[in-house]
Amino acid sequence: MFNTPPPYLYLKNQLTPSLCSLHFSDDSTSFAVSYLINNLGFSPQSASKLCSTYNFSFKTAQNPDSVLNVFRNHGFSDFQLRHIITKLPELLSCNPSKRVLPKFQFLLSKGASNSDIVNLVSKNPRFLTRSLENHIIPTYELLYRFLQSEEDTVALAIHKIYLLSHDPVPNNITMLVENGVRDSTIARLLQSQFR
């Protein structure tokens, strides 16, 4: 069964803006290409294409090293990191203490394991582009309202990877409430997603 949103939870959504805007010199692009090859196992061709496609570069290893350390400390493999960085290369130039770690810590505080986080982010890197305060936490709390269980809410969020990253999920649940659908019915709809 494909892990895709059911029609009542998902509508077509605009792409989220990138985390950072990056414009550097040719030297910094060359450094970034070498870094991707030596630290993440990218082929020279794929590293060069990634940097040129996204106009992506950096001048030192300090920040990308700190980003990769956060991921590796939570159990991500180089294969998984290559996939994530291919989707979101700008992560290597962002502050992981603000962009990445708080989201991991939130999930861990709710009972998720490191392997749960690896599974969620590897399959849906878009999760890392969402605001913790403005989207992830409110969406989690909305799901919890109906499931009434931290364990079930975390399990559903990990099982259905789109739940914490797509705007239509909270919007459509709210629409159901405003149209008089009972909490128990919404709970059953959510619970049916475990199947």
PDB file of N, CA and C in Angstrom, residues 28-108:
ATOM      1  N   SER A  28      34.221  28.631  -3.669  1.00  0.00           N
ATOM      2  CA  SER A  28      33.385  27.995  -2.654  1.00  0.00           C
ATOM      3  C   SER A  28      32.554  26.867  -3.256  1.00  0.00           C
ATOM      4  N   THR A  29      32.182  27.015  -4.523  1.00  0.00           N
ATOM      5  CA  THR A  29      31.468  25.927  -5.197  1.00  0.00           C
ATOM      6  C   THR A  29      32.371  24.712  -5.333  1.00  0.00           C
ATOM      7  N   SER A  30      33.621  24.933  -5.717  1.00  0.00           N
ATOM      8  CA  SER A  30      34.581  23.844  -5.845  1.00  0.00           C
ATOM      9  C   SER A  30      34.794  23.148  -4.506  1.00  0.00           C
ATOM     10  N   PHE A  31      34.867  23.927  -3.434  1.00  0.00           N
ATOM     11  CA  PHE A  31      35.026  23.345  -2.095  1.00  0.00           C
ATOM     12  C   PHE A  31      33.815  22.491  -1.745  1.00  0.00           C
ATOM     13  N   ALA A  32      32.623  22.989  -2.058  1.00  0.00           N
ATOM     14  CA  ALA A  32      31.399  22.250  -1.748  1.00  0.00           C
ATOM     15  C   ALA A  32      31.345  20.931  -2.510  1.00  0.00           C
ATOM     16  N   VAL A  33      31.739  20.961  -3.776  1.00  0.00           N
ATOM     17  CA  VAL A  33      31.760  19.734  -4.575  1.00  0.00           C
ATOM     18  C   VAL A  33      32.700  18.710  -3.941  1.00  0.00           C
ATOM     19  N   SER A  34      33.893  19.145  -3.568  1.00  0.00           N
ATOM     20  CA  SER A  34      34.858  18.241  -2.937  1.00  0.00           C
ATOM     21  C   SER A  34      34.329  17.708  -1.613  1.00  0.00           C
ATOM     22  N   TYR A  35      33.659  18.559  -0.870  1.00  0.00           N
ATOM     23  CA  TYR A  35      33.113  18.141   0.424  1.00  0.00           C
ATOM     24  C   TYR A  35      32.067  17.045   0.240  1.00  0.00           C
ATOM     25  N   LEU A  36      31.171  17.235  -0.707  1.00  0.00           N
ATOM     26  CA  LEU A  36      30.126  16.241  -0.958  1.00  0.00           C
ATOM     27  C   LEU A  36      30.725  14.899  -1.375  1.00  0.00           C
ATOM     28  N   ILE A  37      31.790  14.944  -2.153  1.00  0.00           N
ATOM     29  CA  ILE A  37      32.445  13.713  -2.609  1.00  0.00           C
ATOM     30  C   ILE A  37      33.137  13.011  -1.444  1.00  0.00           C
ATOM     31  N   ASN A  38      33.898  13.776  -0.661  1.00  0.00           N
ATOM     32  CA  ASN A  38      34.748  13.181   0.374  1.00  0.00           C
ATOM     33  C   ASN A  38      34.012  12.839   1.662  1.00  0.00           C
ATOM     34  N   ASN A  39      32.934  13.535   1.960  1.00  0.00           N
ATOM     35  CA  ASN A  39      32.260  13.345   3.243  1.00  0.00           C
ATOM     36  C   ASN A  39      30.926  12.616   3.150  1.00  0.00           C
ATOM     37  N   LEU A  40      30.346  12.579   1.963  1.00  0.00           N
ATOM     38  CA  LEU A  40      29.050  11.923   1.816  1.00  0.00           C
ATOM     39  C   LEU A  40      29.031  10.866   0.712  1.00  0.00           C
ATOM     40  N   GLY A  41      30.131  10.733   0.008  1.00  0.00           N
ATOM     41  CA  GLY A  41      30.206   9.691  -1.005  1.00  0.00           C
ATOM     42  C   GLY A  41      29.494   9.994  -2.309  1.00  0.00           C
ATOM     43  N   PHE A  42      29.224  11.270  -2.577  1.00  0.00           N
ATOM     44  CA  PHE A  42      28.654  11.638  -3.875  1.00  0.00           C
ATOM     45  C   PHE A  42      29.673  11.350  -4.977  1.00  0.00           C
ATOM     46  N   SER A  43      29.198  11.005  -6.143  1.00  0.00           N
ATOM     47  CA  SER A  43      30.088  10.920  -7.299  1.00  0.00           C
ATOM     48  C   SER A  43      30.449  12.340  -7.724  1.00  0.00           C
ATOM     49  N   PRO A  44      31.586  12.531  -8.396  1.00  0.00           N
ATOM     50  CA  PRO A  44      31.940  13.880  -8.855  1.00  0.00           C
ATOM     51  C   PRO A  44      30.847  14.506  -9.715  1.00  0.00           C
ATOM     52  N   GLN A  45      30.228  13.698 -10.562  1.00  0.00           N
ATOM     53  CA  GLN A  45      29.188  14.222 -11.449  1.00  0.00           C
ATOM     54  C   GLN A  45      27.958  14.674 -10.664  1.00  0.00           C
ATOM     55  N   SER A  46      27.509  13.846  -9.719  1.00  0.00           N
ATOM     56  CA  SER A  46      26.304  14.198  -8.965  1.00  0.00           C
ATOM     57  C   SER A  46      26.559  15.371  -8.030  1.00  0.00           C
ATOM     58  N   ALA A  47      27.762  15.453  -7.452  1.00  0.00           N
ATOM     59  CA  ALA A  47      28.093  16.578  -6.575  1.00  0.00           C
ATOM     60  C   ALA A  47      28.125  17.882  -7.359  1.00  0.00           C
ATOM     61  N   SER A  48      28.751  17.850  -8.526  1.00  0.00           N
ATOM     62  CA  SER A  48      28.827  19.046  -9.367  1.00  0.00           C
ATOM     63  C   SER A  48      27.445  19.479  -9.839  1.00  0.00           C
ATOM     64  N   LYS A  49      26.636  18.512 -10.238  1.00  0.00           N
ATOM     65  CA  LYS A  49      25.285  18.828 -10.708  1.00  0.00           C
ATOM     66  C   LYS A  49      24.444  19.427  -9.589  1.00  0.00           C
ATOM     67  N   LEU A  50      24.572  18.875  -8.379  1.00  0.00           N
ATOM     68  CA  LEU A  50      23.803  19.382  -7.244  1.00  0.00           C
ATOM     69  C   LEU A  50      24.159  20.831  -6.955  1.00  0.00           C
ATOM     70  N   CYS A  51      25.455  21.129  -6.932  1.00  0.00           N
ATOM     71  CA  CYS A  51      25.890  22.494  -6.623  1.00  0.00           C
ATOM     72  C   CYS A  51      25.492  23.479  -7.714  1.00  0.00           C
ATOM     73  N   SER A  52      25.574  23.062  -8.965  1.00  0.00           N
ATOM     74  CA  SER A  52      25.222  23.979 -10.056  1.00  0.00           C
ATOM     75  C   SER A  52      23.715  24.162 -10.169  1.00  0.00           C
ATOM     76  N   THR A  53      22.960  23.093  -9.960  1.00  0.00           N
ATOM     77  CA  THR A  53      21.502  23.174 -10.070  1.00  0.00           C
ATOM     78  C   THR A  53      20.920  24.105  -9.022  1.00  0.00           C
ATOM     79  N   TYR A  54      21.434  24.009  -7.794  1.00  0.00           N
ATOM     80  CA  TYR A  54      20.889  24.796  -6.685  1.00  0.00           C
ATOM     81  C   TYR A  54      21.708  26.043  -6.387  1.00  0.00           C
ATOM     82  N   ASN A  55      22.736  26.320  -7.222  1.00  0.00           N
ATOM     83  CA  ASN A  55      23.630  27.447  -6.966  1.00  0.00           C
ATOM     84  C   ASN A  55      24.107  27.384  -5.519  1.00  0.00           C
ATOM     85  N   PHE A  56      24.551  26.209  -5.138  1.00  0.00           N
ATOM     86  CA  PHE A  56      24.815  25.876  -3.743  1.00  0.00           C
ATOM     87  C   PHE A  56      26.311  25.747  -3.497  1.00  0.00           C
ATOM     88  N   SER A  57      26.804  26.375  -2.411  1.00  0.00           N
ATOM     89  CA  SER A  57      28.224  26.295  -2.103  1.00  0.00           C
ATOM     90  C   SER A  57      28.489  26.758  -0.681  1.00  0.00           C
ATOM     91  N   PHE A  58      29.681  26.462  -0.185  1.00  0.00           N
ATOM     92  CA  PHE A  58      30.133  26.967   1.114  1.00  0.00           C
ATOM     93  C   PHE A  58      31.652  26.968   1.106  1.00  0.00           C
ATOM     94  N   LYS A  59      32.250  27.742   2.014  1.00  0.00           N
ATOM     95  CA  LYS A  59      33.691  27.981   1.959  1.00  0.00           C
ATOM     96  C   LYS A  59      34.496  27.182   2.974  1.00  0.00           C
ATOM     97  N   THR A  60      33.861  26.720   4.052  1.00  0.00           N
ATOM     98  CA  THR A  60      34.564  25.936   5.062  1.00  0.00           C
ATOM     99  C   THR A  60      33.725  24.721   5.432  1.00  0.00           C
ATOM    100  N   ALA A  61      34.372  23.775   6.115  1.00  0.00           N
ATOM    101  CA  ALA A  61      33.677  22.545   6.510  1.00  0.00           C
ATOM    102  C   ALA A  61      32.981  22.668   7.860  1.00  0.00           C
ATOM    103  N   GLN A  62      33.175  23.772   8.560  1.00  0.00           N
ATOM    104  CA  GLN A  62      32.677  23.869   9.933  1.00  0.00           C
ATOM    105  C   GLN A  62      31.169  23.665  10.032  1.00  0.00           C
ATOM    106  N   ASN A  63      30.410  24.402   9.253  1.00  0.00           N
ATOM    107  CA  ASN A  63      28.956  24.294   9.362  1.00  0.00           C
ATOM    108  C   ASN A  63      28.417  22.970   8.817  1.00  0.00           C
ATOM    109  N   PRO A  64      28.815  22.557   7.617  1.00  0.00           N
ATOM    110  CA  PRO A  64      28.313  21.256   7.154  1.00  0.00           C
ATOM    111  C   PRO A  64      28.717  20.104   8.065  1.00  0.00           C
ATOM    112  N   ASP A  65      29.899  20.178   8.671  1.00  0.00           N
ATOM    113  CA  ASP A  65      30.303  19.141   9.628  1.00  0.00           C
ATOM    114  C   ASP A  65      29.339  19.084  10.802  1.00  0.00           C
ATOM    115  N   SER A  66      28.955  20.251  11.315  1.00  0.00           N
ATOM    116  CA  SER A  66      28.043  20.284  12.463  1.00  0.00           C
ATOM    117  C   SER A  66      26.669  19.741  12.086  1.00  0.00           C
ATOM    118  N   VAL A  67      26.236  20.010  10.857  1.00  0.00           N
ATOM    119  CA  VAL A  67      24.953  19.482  10.386  1.00  0.00           C
ATOM    120  C   VAL A  67      25.002  17.959  10.300  1.00  0.00           C
ATOM    121  N   LEU A  68      26.034  17.434   9.665  1.00  0.00           N
ATOM    122  CA  LEU A  68      26.152  15.986   9.510  1.00  0.00           C
ATOM    123  C   LEU A  68      26.292  15.283  10.851  1.00  0.00           C
ATOM    124  N   ASN A  69      26.983  15.917  11.801  1.00  0.00           N
ATOM    125  CA  ASN A  69      27.131  15.316  13.129  1.00  0.00           C
ATOM    126  C   ASN A  69      25.780  15.125  13.801  1.00  0.00           C
ATOM    127  N   VAL A  70      24.888  16.105  13.660  1.00  0.00           N
ATOM    128  CA  VAL A  70      23.553  15.982  14.253  1.00  0.00           C
ATOM    129  C   VAL A  70      22.824  14.786  13.656  1.00  0.00           C
ATOM    130  N   PHE A  71      22.859  14.668  12.347  1.00  0.00           N
ATOM    131  CA  PHE A  71      22.186  13.541  11.692  1.00  0.00           C
ATOM    132  C   PHE A  71      22.814  12.208  12.089  1.00  0.00           C
ATOM    133  N   ARG A  72      24.131  12.135  12.038  1.00  0.00           N
ATOM    134  CA  ARG A  72      24.808  10.870  12.343  1.00  0.00           C
ATOM    135  C   ARG A  72      24.619  10.466  13.798  1.00  0.00           C
ATOM    136  N   ASN A  73      24.560  11.441  14.697  1.00  0.00           N
ATOM    137  CA  ASN A  73      24.332  11.132  16.111  1.00  0.00           C
ATOM    138  C   ASN A  73      22.946  10.551  16.356  1.00  0.00           C
ATOM    139  N   HIS A  74      22.044  10.746  15.403  1.00  0.00           N
ATOM    140  CA  HIS A  74      20.693  10.188  15.524  1.00  0.00           C
ATOM    141  C   HIS A  74      20.510   8.942  14.658  1.00  0.00           C
ATOM    142  N   GLY A  75      21.601   8.458  14.069  1.00  0.00           N
ATOM    143  CA  GLY A  75      21.539   7.166  13.396  1.00  0.00           C
ATOM    144  C   GLY A  75      21.400   7.176  11.891  1.00  0.00           C
ATOM    145  N   PHE A  76      21.529   8.340  11.252  1.00  0.00           N
ATOM    146  CA  PHE A  76      21.408   8.403   9.795  1.00  0.00           C
ATOM    147  C   PHE A  76      22.675   7.853   9.131  1.00  0.00           C
ATOM    148  N   SER A  77      22.491   7.060   8.098  1.00  0.00           N
ATOM    149  CA  SER A  77      23.615   6.526   7.326  1.00  0.00           C
ATOM    150  C   SER A  77      24.005   7.514   6.228  1.00  0.00           C
ATOM    151  N   ASP A  78      25.179   7.312   5.640  1.00  0.00           N
ATOM    152  CA  ASP A  78      25.596   8.178   4.534  1.00  0.00           C
ATOM    153  C   ASP A  78      24.645   8.053   3.350  1.00  0.00           C
ATOM    154  N   PHE A  79      24.137   6.853   3.112  1.00  0.00           N
ATOM    155  CA  PHE A  79      23.173   6.666   2.024  1.00  0.00           C
ATOM    156  C   PHE A  79      21.934   7.529   2.254  1.00  0.00           C
ATOM    157  N   GLN A  80      21.419   7.513   3.481  1.00  0.00           N
ATOM    158  CA  GLN A  80      20.239   8.316   3.805  1.00  0.00           C
ATOM    159  C   GLN A  80      20.553   9.802   3.737  1.00  0.00           C
ATOM    160  N   LEU A  81      21.748  10.176   4.186  1.00  0.00           N
ATOM    161  CA  LEU A  81      22.134  11.587   4.138  1.00  0.00           C
ATOM    162  C   LEU A  81      22.278  12.072   2.701  1.00  0.00           C
ATOM    163  N   ARG A  82      22.808  11.242   1.826  1.00  0.00           N
ATOM    164  CA  ARG A  82      22.900  11.648   0.413  1.00  0.00           C
ATOM    165  C   ARG A  82      21.515  11.917  -0.154  1.00  0.00           C
ATOM    166  N   HIS A  83      20.570  11.073   0.186  1.00  0.00           N
ATOM    167  CA  HIS A  83      19.197  11.271  -0.296  1.00  0.00           C
ATOM    168  C   HIS A  83      18.628  12.586   0.227  1.00  0.00           C
ATOM    169  N   ILE A  84      18.813  12.851   1.517  1.00  0.00           N
ATOM    170  CA  ILE A  84      18.266  14.067   2.125  1.00  0.00           C
ATOM    171  C   ILE A  84      18.932  15.307   1.544  1.00  0.00           C
ATOM    172  N   ILE A  85      20.255  15.289   1.445  1.00  0.00           N
ATOM    173  CA  ILE A  85      20.980  16.452   0.934  1.00  0.00           C
ATOM    174  C   ILE A  85      20.691  16.675  -0.546  1.00  0.00           C
ATOM    175  N   THR A  86      20.435  15.614  -1.289  1.00  0.00           N
ATOM    176  CA  THR A  86      20.040  15.776  -2.690  1.00  0.00           C
ATOM    177  C   THR A  86      18.729  16.542  -2.787  1.00  0.00           C
ATOM    178  N   LYS A  87      17.817  16.288  -1.849  1.00  0.00           N
ATOM    179  CA  LYS A  87      16.527  16.981  -1.830  1.00  0.00           C
ATOM    180  C   LYS A  87      16.641  18.385  -1.238  1.00  0.00           C
ATOM    181  N   LEU A  88      17.478  18.523  -0.205  1.00  0.00           N
ATOM    182  CA  LEU A  88      17.595  19.795   0.519  1.00  0.00           C
ATOM    183  C   LEU A  88      19.062  20.142   0.750  1.00  0.00           C
ATOM    184  N   PRO A  89      19.820  20.466  -0.292  1.00  0.00           N
ATOM    185  CA  PRO A  89      21.248  20.755  -0.108  1.00  0.00           C
ATOM    186  C   PRO A  89      21.503  21.947   0.800  1.00  0.00           C
ATOM    187  N   GLU A  90      20.537  22.858   0.890  1.00  0.00           N
ATOM    188  CA  GLU A  90      20.711  24.044   1.725  1.00  0.00           C
ATOM    189  C   GLU A  90      20.834  23.718   3.203  1.00  0.00           C
ATOM    190  N   LEU A  91      20.442  22.516   3.597  1.00  0.00           N
ATOM    191  CA  LEU A  91      20.591  22.119   4.999  1.00  0.00           C
ATOM    192  C   LEU A  91      22.037  22.222   5.468  1.00  0.00           C
ATOM    193  N   LEU A  92      22.985  21.951   4.579  1.00  0.00           N
ATOM    194  CA  LEU A  92      24.392  21.969   4.969  1.00  0.00           C
ATOM    195  C   LEU A  92      24.882  23.360   5.338  1.00  0.00           C
ATOM    196  N   SER A  93      24.144  24.393   4.978  1.00  0.00           N
ATOM    197  CA  SER A  93      24.545  25.764   5.296  1.00  0.00           C
ATOM    198  C   SER A  93      23.663  26.405   6.357  1.00  0.00           C
ATOM    199  N   CYS A  94      22.775  25.623   6.947  1.00  0.00           N
ATOM    200  CA  CYS A  94      21.887  26.151   7.978  1.00  0.00           C
ATOM    201  C   CYS A  94      22.379  25.775   9.367  1.00  0.00           C
ATOM    202  N   ASN A  95      21.861  26.462  10.366  1.00  0.00           N
ATOM    203  CA  ASN A  95      22.231  26.193  11.753  1.00  0.00           C
ATOM    204  C   ASN A  95      21.451  24.979  12.246  1.00  0.00           C
ATOM    205  N   PRO A  96      22.117  23.837  12.463  1.00  0.00           N
ATOM    206  CA  PRO A  96      21.375  22.635  12.855  1.00  0.00           C
ATOM    207  C   PRO A  96      20.737  22.738  14.229  1.00  0.00           C
ATOM    208  N   SER A  97      21.286  23.598  15.080  1.00  0.00           N
ATOM    209  CA  SER A  97      20.710  23.773  16.419  1.00  0.00           C
ATOM    210  C   SER A  97      19.360  24.467  16.370  1.00  0.00           C
ATOM    211  N   LYS A  98      19.091  25.152  15.261  1.00  0.00           N
ATOM    212  CA  LYS A  98      17.805  25.830  15.103  1.00  0.00           C
ATOM    213  C   LYS A  98      16.893  25.117  14.102  1.00  0.00           C
ATOM    214  N   ARG A  99      17.474  24.575  13.041  1.00  0.00           N
ATOM    215  CA  ARG A  99      16.670  24.017  11.949  1.00  0.00           C
ATOM    216  C   ARG A  99      16.338  22.538  12.122  1.00  0.00           C
ATOM    217  N   VAL A 100      17.247  21.785  12.704  1.00  0.00           N
ATOM    218  CA  VAL A 100      17.114  20.326  12.707  1.00  0.00           C
ATOM    219  C   VAL A 100      16.906  19.763  14.103  1.00  0.00           C
ATOM    220  N   LEU A 101      17.838  20.058  15.004  1.00  0.00           N
ATOM    221  CA  LEU A 101      17.838  19.422  16.322  1.00  0.00           C
ATOM    222  C   LEU A 101      16.550  19.616  17.111  1.00  0.00           C
ATOM    223  N   PRO A 102      15.950  20.819  17.147  1.00  0.00           N
ATOM    224  CA  PRO A 102      14.704  20.979  17.915  1.00  0.00           C
ATOM    225  C   PRO A 102      13.575  20.070  17.421  1.00  0.00           C
ATOM    226  N   LYS A 103      13.537  19.798  16.131  1.00  0.00           N
ATOM    227  CA  LYS A 103      12.497  18.916  15.589  1.00  0.00           C
ATOM    228  C   LYS A 103      12.734  17.473  16.026  1.00  0.00           C
ATOM    229  N   PHE A 104      14.000  17.062  16.018  1.00  0.00           N
ATOM    230  CA  PHE A 104      14.326  15.728  16.512  1.00  0.00           C
ATOM    231  C   PHE A 104      13.989  15.618  17.997  1.00  0.00           C
ATOM    232  N   GLN A 105      14.360  16.639  18.762  1.00  0.00           N
ATOM    233  CA  GLN A 105      14.123  16.616  20.207  1.00  0.00           C
ATOM    234  C   GLN A 105      12.637  16.588  20.527  1.00  0.00           C
ATOM    235  N   PHE A 106      11.837  17.293  19.740  1.00  0.00           N
ATOM    236  CA  PHE A 106      10.390  17.267  19.959  1.00  0.00           C
ATOM    237  C   PHE A 106       9.845  15.860  19.766  1.00  0.00           C
ATOM    238  N   LEU A 107      10.220  15.214  18.676  1.00  0.00           N
ATOM    239  CA  LEU A 107       9.736  13.859  18.419  1.00  0.00           C
ATOM    240  C   LEU A 107      10.202  12.891  19.503  1.00  0.00           C
ATOM    241  N   LEU A 108      11.455  13.022  19.927  1.00  0.00           N
ATOM    242  CA  LEU A 108      11.970  12.159  20.992  1.00  0.00           C
ATOM    243  C   LEU A 108      11.207  12.372  22.291  1.00  0.00           C
TER     244      LEU A 108
END
